[in-house]
Each structure stands twice: as structure tokens, then as C-alpha cells.
PDB file of C-alpha atoms in Angstrom:
ATOM      1  CA  MET E   1      76.107   2.307  38.406  1.00  0.00           C
ATOM      2  CA  ALA E   2      73.324   4.771  38.631  1.00  0.00           C
ATOM      3  CA  ILE E   3      69.642   3.719  38.284  1.00  0.00           C
ATOM      4  CA  LYS E   4      67.044   6.321  36.918  1.00  0.00           C
ATOM      5  CA  GLY E   5      63.602   6.680  35.248  1.00  0.00           C
ATOM      6  CA  SER E   6      60.174   8.113  35.308  1.00  0.00           C
ATOM      7  CA  LEU E   7      57.496   7.518  37.936  1.00  0.00           C
ATOM      8  CA  LYS E   8      54.923   7.250  34.984  1.00  0.00           C
ATOM      9  CA  GLU E   9      56.890   4.011  34.044  1.00  0.00           C
ATOM     10  CA  ALA E  10      57.507   2.423  37.209  1.00  0.00           C
ATOM     11  CA  SER E  11      55.967   3.124  40.746  1.00  0.00           C
ATOM     12  CA  LEU E  12      58.238   4.219  43.407  1.00  0.00           C
ATOM     13  CA  ALA E  13      57.206   1.291  45.501  1.00  0.00           C
ATOM     14  CA  ASP E  14      58.287  -1.106  42.769  1.00  0.00           C
ATOM     15  CA  VAL E  15      61.834   0.570  42.692  1.00  0.00           C
ATOM     16  CA  CYS E  16      62.203   0.328  46.159  1.00  0.00           C
ATOM     17  CA  GLN E  17      61.353  -3.461  46.278  1.00  0.00           C
ATOM     18  CA  LEU E  18      63.920  -3.843  43.676  1.00  0.00           C
ATOM     19  CA  LEU E  19      66.457  -2.140  45.731  1.00  0.00           C
ATOM     20  CA  ALA E  20      65.539  -4.070  48.675  1.00  0.00           C
ATOM     21  CA  LEU E  21      65.820  -7.375  46.963  1.00  0.00           C
ATOM     22  CA  GLY E  22      69.128  -6.587  45.263  1.00  0.00           C
ATOM     23  CA  GLN E  23      70.569  -5.579  48.937  1.00  0.00           C
ATOM     24  CA  LYS E  24      71.696  -2.222  47.098  1.00  0.00           C
ATOM     25  CA  THR E  25      73.461   0.627  49.123  1.00  0.00           C
ATOM     26  CA  GLY E  26      72.863   4.126  48.202  1.00  0.00           C
ATOM     27  CA  CYS E  27      70.539   6.918  47.826  1.00  0.00           C
ATOM     28  CA  LEU E  28      67.145   7.054  46.005  1.00  0.00           C
ATOM     29  CA  SER E  29      66.463  10.728  44.947  1.00  0.00           C
ATOM     30  CA  VAL E  30      62.886  11.506  43.818  1.00  0.00           C
ATOM     31  CA  THR E  31      61.457  14.648  42.295  1.00  0.00           C
ATOM     32  CA  ASP E  32      57.760  15.517  41.581  1.00  0.00           C
ATOM     33  CA  ARG E  33      57.608  19.006  40.183  1.00  0.00           C
ATOM     34  CA  SER E  34      58.539  21.287  42.897  1.00  0.00           C
ATOM     35  CA  LYS E  35      58.986  18.533  45.386  1.00  0.00           C
ATOM     36  CA  PHE E  36      61.967  16.658  46.505  1.00  0.00           C
ATOM     37  CA  GLY E  37      62.664  13.733  48.691  1.00  0.00           C
ATOM     38  CA  GLN E  38      65.372  10.968  49.212  1.00  0.00           C
ATOM     39  CA  ILE E  39      65.270   7.504  50.757  1.00  0.00           C
ATOM     40  CA  TYR E  40      68.600   5.932  51.834  1.00  0.00           C
ATOM     41  CA  PHE E  41      69.237   2.070  51.520  1.00  0.00           C
ATOM     42  CA  GLU E  42      72.036  -0.217  53.196  1.00  0.00           C
ATOM     43  CA  ARG E  43      72.200  -3.539  52.126  1.00  0.00           C
ATOM     44  CA  GLY E  44      68.482  -3.360  51.030  1.00  0.00           C
ATOM     45  CA  ARG E  45      67.407  -1.873  54.318  1.00  0.00           C
ATOM     46  CA  ILE E  46      66.023   1.499  54.807  1.00  0.00           C
ATOM     47  CA  THR E  47      68.277   3.796  57.084  1.00  0.00           C
ATOM     48  CA  HIS E  48      66.754   7.235  56.443  1.00  0.00           C
ATOM     49  CA  ALA E  49      64.172   9.100  54.466  1.00  0.00           C
ATOM     50  CA  THR E  50      63.283  12.624  54.160  1.00  0.00           C
ATOM     51  CA  ILE E  51      61.351  15.256  52.092  1.00  0.00           C
ATOM     52  CA  VAL E  52      63.111  18.579  51.428  1.00  0.00           C
ATOM     53  CA  ASN E  53      61.447  21.672  52.648  1.00  0.00           C
ATOM     54  CA  ARG E  54      58.769  19.969  54.543  1.00  0.00           C
ATOM     55  CA  ARG E  55      58.404  20.919  58.067  1.00  0.00           C
ATOM     56  CA  ASP E  56      59.911  18.639  60.755  1.00  0.00           C
ATOM     57  CA  ARG E  57      57.154  17.469  62.801  1.00  0.00           C
ATOM     58  CA  LEU E  58      59.233  15.463  65.576  1.00  0.00           C
ATOM     59  CA  GLY E  59      58.166  18.131  68.235  1.00  0.00           C
ATOM     60  CA  ASP E  60      54.684  17.849  66.757  1.00  0.00           C
ATOM     61  CA  LEU E  61      54.447  14.034  67.214  1.00  0.00           C
ATOM     62  CA  LEU E  62      55.920  14.260  70.638  1.00  0.00           C
ATOM     63  CA  VAL E  63      53.576  16.848  71.881  1.00  0.00           C
ATOM     64  CA  ARG E  64      50.672  14.858  70.473  1.00  0.00           C
ATOM     65  CA  ASP E  65      51.643  11.669  72.278  1.00  0.00           C
ATOM     66  CA  GLY E  66      52.206  13.331  75.379  1.00  0.00           C
ATOM     67  CA  LEU E  67      55.912  12.725  75.704  1.00  0.00           C
ATOM     68  CA  ILE E  68      56.767  16.456  75.922  1.00  0.00           C
ATOM     69  CA  THR E  69      54.801  19.518  76.560  1.00  0.00           C
ATOM     70  CA  HIS E  70      54.321  22.494  74.529  1.00  0.00           C
ATOM     71  CA  ALA E  71      56.509  24.575  76.865  1.00  0.00           C
ATOM     72  CA  GLN E  72      59.397  22.037  76.750  1.00  0.00           C
ATOM     73  CA  LEU E  73      59.316  21.954  73.025  1.00  0.00           C
ATOM     74  CA  ARG E  74      59.272  25.699  72.813  1.00  0.00           C
ATOM     75  CA  GLU E  75      62.297  25.776  75.005  1.00  0.00           C
ATOM     76  CA  ALA E  76      64.250  23.357  72.908  1.00  0.00           C
ATOM     77  CA  VAL E  77      63.207  25.326  69.593  1.00  0.00           C
ATOM     78  CA  GLU E  78      64.661  28.515  71.185  1.00  0.00           C
ATOM     79  CA  LEU E  79      67.821  26.537  72.012  1.00  0.00           C
ATOM     80  CA  GLN E  80      67.772  25.281  68.564  1.00  0.00           C
ATOM     81  CA  ALA E  81      67.703  28.789  67.199  1.00  0.00           C
ATOM     82  CA  GLY E  82      70.838  29.767  68.912  1.00  0.00           C
ATOM     83  CA  ASP E  83      72.744  26.700  67.531  1.00  0.00           C
ATOM     84  CA  PRO E  84      71.109  25.686  63.957  1.00  0.00           C
ATOM     85  CA  ASP E  85      73.514  22.636  63.841  1.00  0.00           C
ATOM     86  CA  ARG E  86      71.949  20.954  66.830  1.00  0.00           C
ATOM     87  CA  ARG E  87      69.087  18.479  66.062  1.00  0.00           C
ATOM     88  CA  LEU E  88      66.010  19.043  68.151  1.00  0.00           C
ATOM     89  CA  GLY E  89      65.899  15.661  69.305  1.00  0.00           C
ATOM     90  CA  GLU E  90      69.458  15.635  70.544  1.00  0.00           C
ATOM     91  CA  LEU E  91      68.683  18.744  72.546  1.00  0.00           C
ATOM     92  CA  LEU E  92      65.593  17.015  74.055  1.00  0.00           C
ATOM     93  CA  VAL E  93      67.389  14.043  75.102  1.00  0.00           C
ATOM     94  CA  GLU E  94      70.430  16.098  76.277  1.00  0.00           C
ATOM     95  CA  ARG E  95      67.744  18.023  78.719  1.00  0.00           C
ATOM     96  CA  GLY E  96      66.658  14.753  80.029  1.00  0.00           C
ATOM     97  CA  VAL E  97      62.927  15.360  78.376  1.00  0.00           C
ATOM     98  CA  LEU E  98      63.408  12.070  76.099  1.00  0.00           C
ATOM     99  CA  THR E  99      65.228   8.716  76.086  1.00  0.00           C
ATOM    100  CA  PRO E 100      67.619   7.930  73.295  1.00  0.00           C
ATOM    101  CA  GLU E 101      65.156   4.909  72.826  1.00  0.00           C
ATOM    102  CA  GLN E 102      62.094   7.291  72.764  1.00  0.00           C
ATOM    103  CA  LEU E 103      63.680   9.539  70.071  1.00  0.00           C
ATOM    104  CA  GLU E 104      64.922   6.733  67.910  1.00  0.00           C
ATOM    105  CA  ARG E 105      61.250   5.347  67.847  1.00  0.00           C
ATOM    106  CA  PHE E 106      59.678   8.535  66.670  1.00  0.00           C
ATOM    107  CA  ILE E 107      62.677   9.197  64.084  1.00  0.00           C
ATOM    108  CA  ARG E 108      61.523   5.919  62.766  1.00  0.00           C
ATOM    109  CA  ILE E 109      57.826   7.123  62.673  1.00  0.00           C
ATOM    110  CA  GLN E 110      58.891  10.198  60.575  1.00  0.00           C
ATOM    111  CA  VAL E 111      60.909   8.389  58.385  1.00  0.00           C
ATOM    112  CA  GLU E 112      58.088   5.896  57.681  1.00  0.00           C
ATOM    113  CA  GLU E 113      55.885   8.655  57.097  1.00  0.00           C
ATOM    114  CA  ALA E 114      58.312  10.117  54.409  1.00  0.00           C
ATOM    115  CA  VAL E 115      58.369   6.760  52.723  1.00  0.00           C
ATOM    116  CA  PHE E 116      54.893   6.508  52.675  1.00  0.00           C
ATOM    117  CA  SER E 117      54.468  10.100  51.299  1.00  0.00           C
ATOM    118  CA  LEU E 118      56.805   9.512  48.550  1.00  0.00           C
ATOM    119  CA  PHE E 119      54.797   6.364  47.573  1.00  0.00           C
ATOM    120  CA  THR E 120      52.063   8.563  46.557  1.00  0.00           C
ATOM    121  CA  TRP E 121      54.007  10.535  44.083  1.00  0.00           C
ATOM    122  CA  SER E 122      53.342   9.837  40.802  1.00  0.00           C
ATOM    123  CA  ARG E 123      54.735  11.979  38.496  1.00  0.00           C
ATOM    124  CA  GLY E 124      58.562  13.145  37.931  1.00  0.00           C
ATOM    125  CA  SER E 125      61.399  11.035  38.137  1.00  0.00           C
ATOM    126  CA  PHE E 126      63.752   9.058  40.164  1.00  0.00           C
ATOM    127  CA  PHE E 127      67.571   8.536  40.279  1.00  0.00           C
ATOM    128  CA  PHE E 128      69.558   5.925  42.488  1.00  0.00           C
ATOM    129  CA  GLU E 129      73.204   6.611  43.496  1.00  0.00           C
ATOM    130  CA  VAL E 130      75.316   3.767  44.858  1.00  0.00           C
ATOM    131  CA  ASP E 131      77.305   4.178  48.122  1.00  0.00           C
ATOM    132  CA  GLN E 132      75.705   7.521  49.114  1.00  0.00           C
ATOM    133  CA  TYR E 133      74.815   7.852  52.804  1.00  0.00           C
ATOM    134  CA  PRO E 134      72.996  10.009  55.133  1.00  0.00           C
ATOM    135  CA  GLU E 135      74.494  13.175  56.814  1.00  0.00           C
ATOM    136  CA  PRO E 136      76.407  11.731  59.860  1.00  0.00           C
ATOM    137  CA  THR E 137      74.366  14.015  62.003  1.00  0.00           C
ATOM    138  CA  GLU E 138      71.354  11.951  60.833  1.00  0.00           C
ATOM    139  CA  THR E 139      70.123   9.023  63.109  1.00  0.00           C
ATOM    140  CA  LYS E 140      70.851   5.873  61.094  1.00  0.00           C
ATOM    141  CA  LEU E 141      68.028   3.268  61.392  1.00  0.00           C
ATOM    142  CA  SER E 142      67.709  -0.216  59.938  1.00  0.00           C
ATOM    143  CA  ILE E 143      64.292  -0.727  58.920  1.00  0.00           C
ATOM    144  CA  ASN E 144      63.075  -4.128  56.967  1.00  0.00           C
ATOM    145  CA  PRO E 145      61.067  -2.551  53.892  1.00  0.00           C
ATOM    146  CA  GLU E 146      58.833  -5.473  53.585  1.00  0.00           C
ATOM    147  CA  SER E 147      56.456  -3.993  55.811  1.00  0.00           C
ATOM    148  CA  LEU E 148      56.598  -0.496  54.517  1.00  0.00           C
ATOM    149  CA  PHE E 149      55.813  -1.959  51.029  1.00  0.00           C
ATOM    150  CA  LEU E 150      52.433  -3.595  52.333  1.00  0.00           C
ATOM    151  CA  GLU E 151      51.505  -0.455  54.289  1.00  0.00           C
ATOM    152  CA  GLY E 152      52.636   2.130  51.337  1.00  0.00           C
ATOM    153  CA  ALA E 153      50.786  -0.020  48.656  1.00  0.00           C
ATOM    154  CA  ARG E 154      47.441   0.193  50.948  1.00  0.00           C
ATOM    155  CA  ARG E 155      47.900   3.961  51.259  1.00  0.00           C
ATOM    156  CA  VAL E 156      48.497   4.664  47.636  1.00  0.00           C
ATOM    157  CA  ASP E 157      45.188   2.771  47.085  1.00  0.00           C
ATOM    158  CA  GLU E 158      43.376   5.012  49.637  1.00  0.00           C
ATOM    159  CA  TRP E 159      45.067   8.196  48.488  1.00  0.00           C
ATOM    160  CA  GLY E 160      43.989   7.554  44.781  1.00  0.00           C
ATOM    161  CA  LEU E 161      40.230   7.793  46.282  1.00  0.00           C
ATOM    162  CA  ILE E 162      41.061  10.789  48.742  1.00  0.00           C
ATOM    163  CA  GLU E 163      42.779  13.026  45.867  1.00  0.00           C
ATOM    164  CA  LYS E 164      39.537  12.911  44.073  1.00  0.00           C
ATOM    165  CA  LYS E 165      38.001  15.150  46.823  1.00  0.00           C
ATOM    166  CA  ILE E 166      41.199  16.833  48.013  1.00  0.00           C
ATOM    167  CA  PRO E 167      43.306  17.033  44.982  1.00  0.00           C
ATOM    168  CA  THR E 168      45.702  19.492  46.865  1.00  0.00           C
ATOM    169  CA  LEU E 169      46.615  20.294  50.541  1.00  0.00           C
ATOM    170  CA  ASP E 170      46.217  24.006  49.568  1.00  0.00           C
ATOM    171  CA  LEU E 171      42.423  23.635  49.859  1.00  0.00           C
ATOM    172  CA  ILE E 172      40.157  25.454  52.473  1.00  0.00           C
ATOM    173  CA  PHE E 173      37.575  23.800  54.033  1.00  0.00           C
ATOM    174  CA  ASP E 174      34.768  25.262  56.418  1.00  0.00           C
ATOM    175  CA  ALA E 175      32.727  22.557  58.351  1.00  0.00           C
ATOM    176  CA  ASP E 176      29.124  23.009  59.741  1.00  0.00           C
ATOM    177  CA  VAL E 177      30.081  21.745  63.168  1.00  0.00           C
ATOM    178  CA  ASP E 178      26.394  21.920  64.575  1.00  0.00           C
ATOM    179  CA  ARG E 179      25.366  19.850  61.549  1.00  0.00           C
ATOM    180  CA  ILE E 180      28.091  17.175  61.857  1.00  0.00           C
ATOM    181  CA  ARG E 181      27.087  17.023  65.687  1.00  0.00           C
ATOM    182  CA  ALA E 182      23.610  16.601  65.053  1.00  0.00           C
ATOM    183  CA  SER E 183      23.928  13.861  62.588  1.00  0.00           C
ATOM    184  CA  ASP E 184      25.024  11.630  65.342  1.00  0.00           C
ATOM    185  CA  VAL E 185      27.580  10.071  63.597  1.00  0.00           C
ATOM    186  CA  GLU E 186      30.491   8.718  65.607  1.00  0.00           C
ATOM    187  CA  LEU E 187      34.008  10.609  64.562  1.00  0.00           C
ATOM    188  CA  THR E 188      37.373   9.168  64.454  1.00  0.00           C
ATOM    189  CA  ALA E 189      39.901  10.512  66.877  1.00  0.00           C
ATOM    190  CA  GLU E 190      41.568  12.259  63.803  1.00  0.00           C
ATOM    191  CA  GLN E 191      38.351  13.968  62.669  1.00  0.00           C
ATOM    192  CA  GLU E 192      37.595  15.407  66.188  1.00  0.00           C
ATOM    193  CA  ALA E 193      41.111  16.644  65.800  1.00  0.00           C
ATOM    194  CA  ILE E 194      40.804  18.427  62.421  1.00  0.00           C
ATOM    195  CA  LEU E 195      37.031  19.626  62.942  1.00  0.00           C
ATOM    196  CA  PRO E 196      38.205  22.716  64.867  1.00  0.00           C
ATOM    197  CA  HIS E 197      40.295  23.852  62.161  1.00  0.00           C
ATOM    198  CA  LEU E 198      37.819  23.465  59.272  1.00  0.00           C
ATOM    199  CA  ASP E 199      36.821  27.105  59.564  1.00  0.00           C
ATOM    200  CA  GLY E 200      37.075  28.601  56.114  1.00  0.00           C
ATOM    201  CA  ASN E 201      40.482  30.017  57.256  1.00  0.00           C
ATOM    202  CA  HIS E 202      43.107  27.256  57.585  1.00  0.00           C
ATOM    203  CA  THR E 203      44.360  25.316  54.592  1.00  0.00           C
ATOM    204  CA  VAL E 204      44.640  21.394  54.932  1.00  0.00           C
ATOM    205  CA  HIS E 205      48.643  21.850  54.838  1.00  0.00           C
ATOM    206  CA  GLU E 206      47.743  24.198  58.118  1.00  0.00           C
ATOM    207  CA  LEU E 207      45.538  21.890  59.812  1.00  0.00           C
ATOM    208  CA  VAL E 208      48.200  18.876  59.413  1.00  0.00           C
ATOM    209  CA  ASP E 209      50.941  21.469  61.181  1.00  0.00           C
ATOM    210  CA  ALA E 210      48.409  22.246  63.944  1.00  0.00           C
ATOM    211  CA  THR E 211      47.157  18.940  64.671  1.00  0.00           C
ATOM    212  CA  GLY E 212      50.474  16.847  64.471  1.00  0.00           C
ATOM    213  CA  LEU E 213      48.851  14.335  61.900  1.00  0.00           C
ATOM    214  CA  GLY E 214      50.502  13.105  58.770  1.00  0.00           C
ATOM    215  CA  ASP E 215      49.208  14.281  55.489  1.00  0.00           C
ATOM    216  CA  PHE E 216      47.560  10.798  54.849  1.00  0.00           C
ATOM    217  CA  GLU E 217      45.683  10.620  58.149  1.00  0.00           C
ATOM    218  CA  ALA E 218      44.443  14.228  58.183  1.00  0.00           C
ATOM    219  CA  GLY E 219      43.323  13.718  54.447  1.00  0.00           C
ATOM    220  CA  LYS E 220      41.544  10.158  55.350  1.00  0.00           C
ATOM    221  CA  ALA E 221      39.889  12.130  58.047  1.00  0.00           C
ATOM    222  CA  LEU E 222      38.915  15.010  55.927  1.00  0.00           C
ATOM    223  CA  TYR E 223      37.799  12.698  53.347  1.00  0.00           C
ATOM    224  CA  GLY E 224      35.422  10.813  55.814  1.00  0.00           C
ATOM    225  CA  LEU E 225      33.973  13.971  56.633  1.00  0.00           C
ATOM    226  CA  ILE E 226      33.248  15.099  53.032  1.00  0.00           C
ATOM    227  CA  GLN E 227      31.423  11.659  52.383  1.00  0.00           C
TER     228      GLN E 227
END
């Protein structure tokens, strides 16, 4: 039996908690205006999550954490261009750049980030269809959702504050770097990462792509600078 409703009537976190407690198996599809995402469950555990038309940040994350170089990422992307059905992570493992365990860890980070991002969607609708599974080519995980729900709830609260200053990631900011440095305020690593991109030319979306940070991390860092 399918489950559907409005995000104005029930938060996505509450819906996911009900699916987890009921040990449901299937796909929860979420729409918010032009955005579309999916969370897959198997016996109440999260196995995969994705946001459609969102840039695949696996390569950015791997470079940011020093597991691969920009050159290695470029080579893998070029190989993938010639064989679009192959996954980037699969190619990196095949080339001996990554171990399968490292790949799974970073895919898990991507899935968790997708879930956290979906939790911040407050408009639109959801639809749960039973016995639906991810594509066979996707890496299937088994994540206990309880810890995700706690972190997701915290982020939703913080995102409510961030959105008051940054209502859309299409905004462009210009920072007075000299003034920030002269203020003698200790910046976080995330703020240091985004500062060079606050030049009046790049949207928040673009600085997210350039730094490898997630939407929430970048938004939180930017909110702190604005404050």
C-alpha cells in the first residue's frame, strides 16, 4: 500500500521515522517545487538516498580529504566520459586509487548528506511505494536511521536560522577580506575554505562545488561570516 502526503502536514523526518519503526521496504520519493529526491529503505534501514540533478560530489569529497589528487580525479572523469554507464567510484577502485572500503565510506557520507538535505525541504509532497529498490549498479548500504534522525533534526533547526540570511543558494556574496582579517576573529576551516570564493562573482552553489563542502556546511560557515 502506497503512503503519500504533504510536507506541510508532516515533516520528512517524522515520515522516515515511521517507516523505520514499521521496518518498511521501499522507496520514499520527495518533491519540493522543481527538486526531486529519493530515500530507499529495506526492513526499516536506509540503503540509498539521492537528489536528482544534484552534482555527484564523490570526487570533490575524495580530493578534499586527500584520498585522491585532482589529476587522478580528472583521469577517472575522462574515462567515465567514454563509458558513461561506469560509476566514478568503481573506476577509481579498478585503477587501485581507492579501496572498496574507502569507497563505501564516502558513498555513505554522500547518502547521509542527501538525507540531511531532504530533511530541510518543507514544501511539496512525499510518496512511499513498497518493495522498490535502488538500481543494481548502486552501492547498497545498511544505515541505522536513528542517528541520522537526531543529526537531521539538529540541522533542520539550524537551517531555519541560516535561511533567514541565505534564503537561496543562488545568492552571490562579496566579502571584505581585509576587514575580516583585521577583526582578529578566528575562522573555522569551512570559513577559510569559502572566503576566497566570496568575490562578488560566485553563487553559493558554485562555492559549494568549488570547496567540496555540503550545502549545510557552506551555509553555516557563510552565516557565521555574515553574523
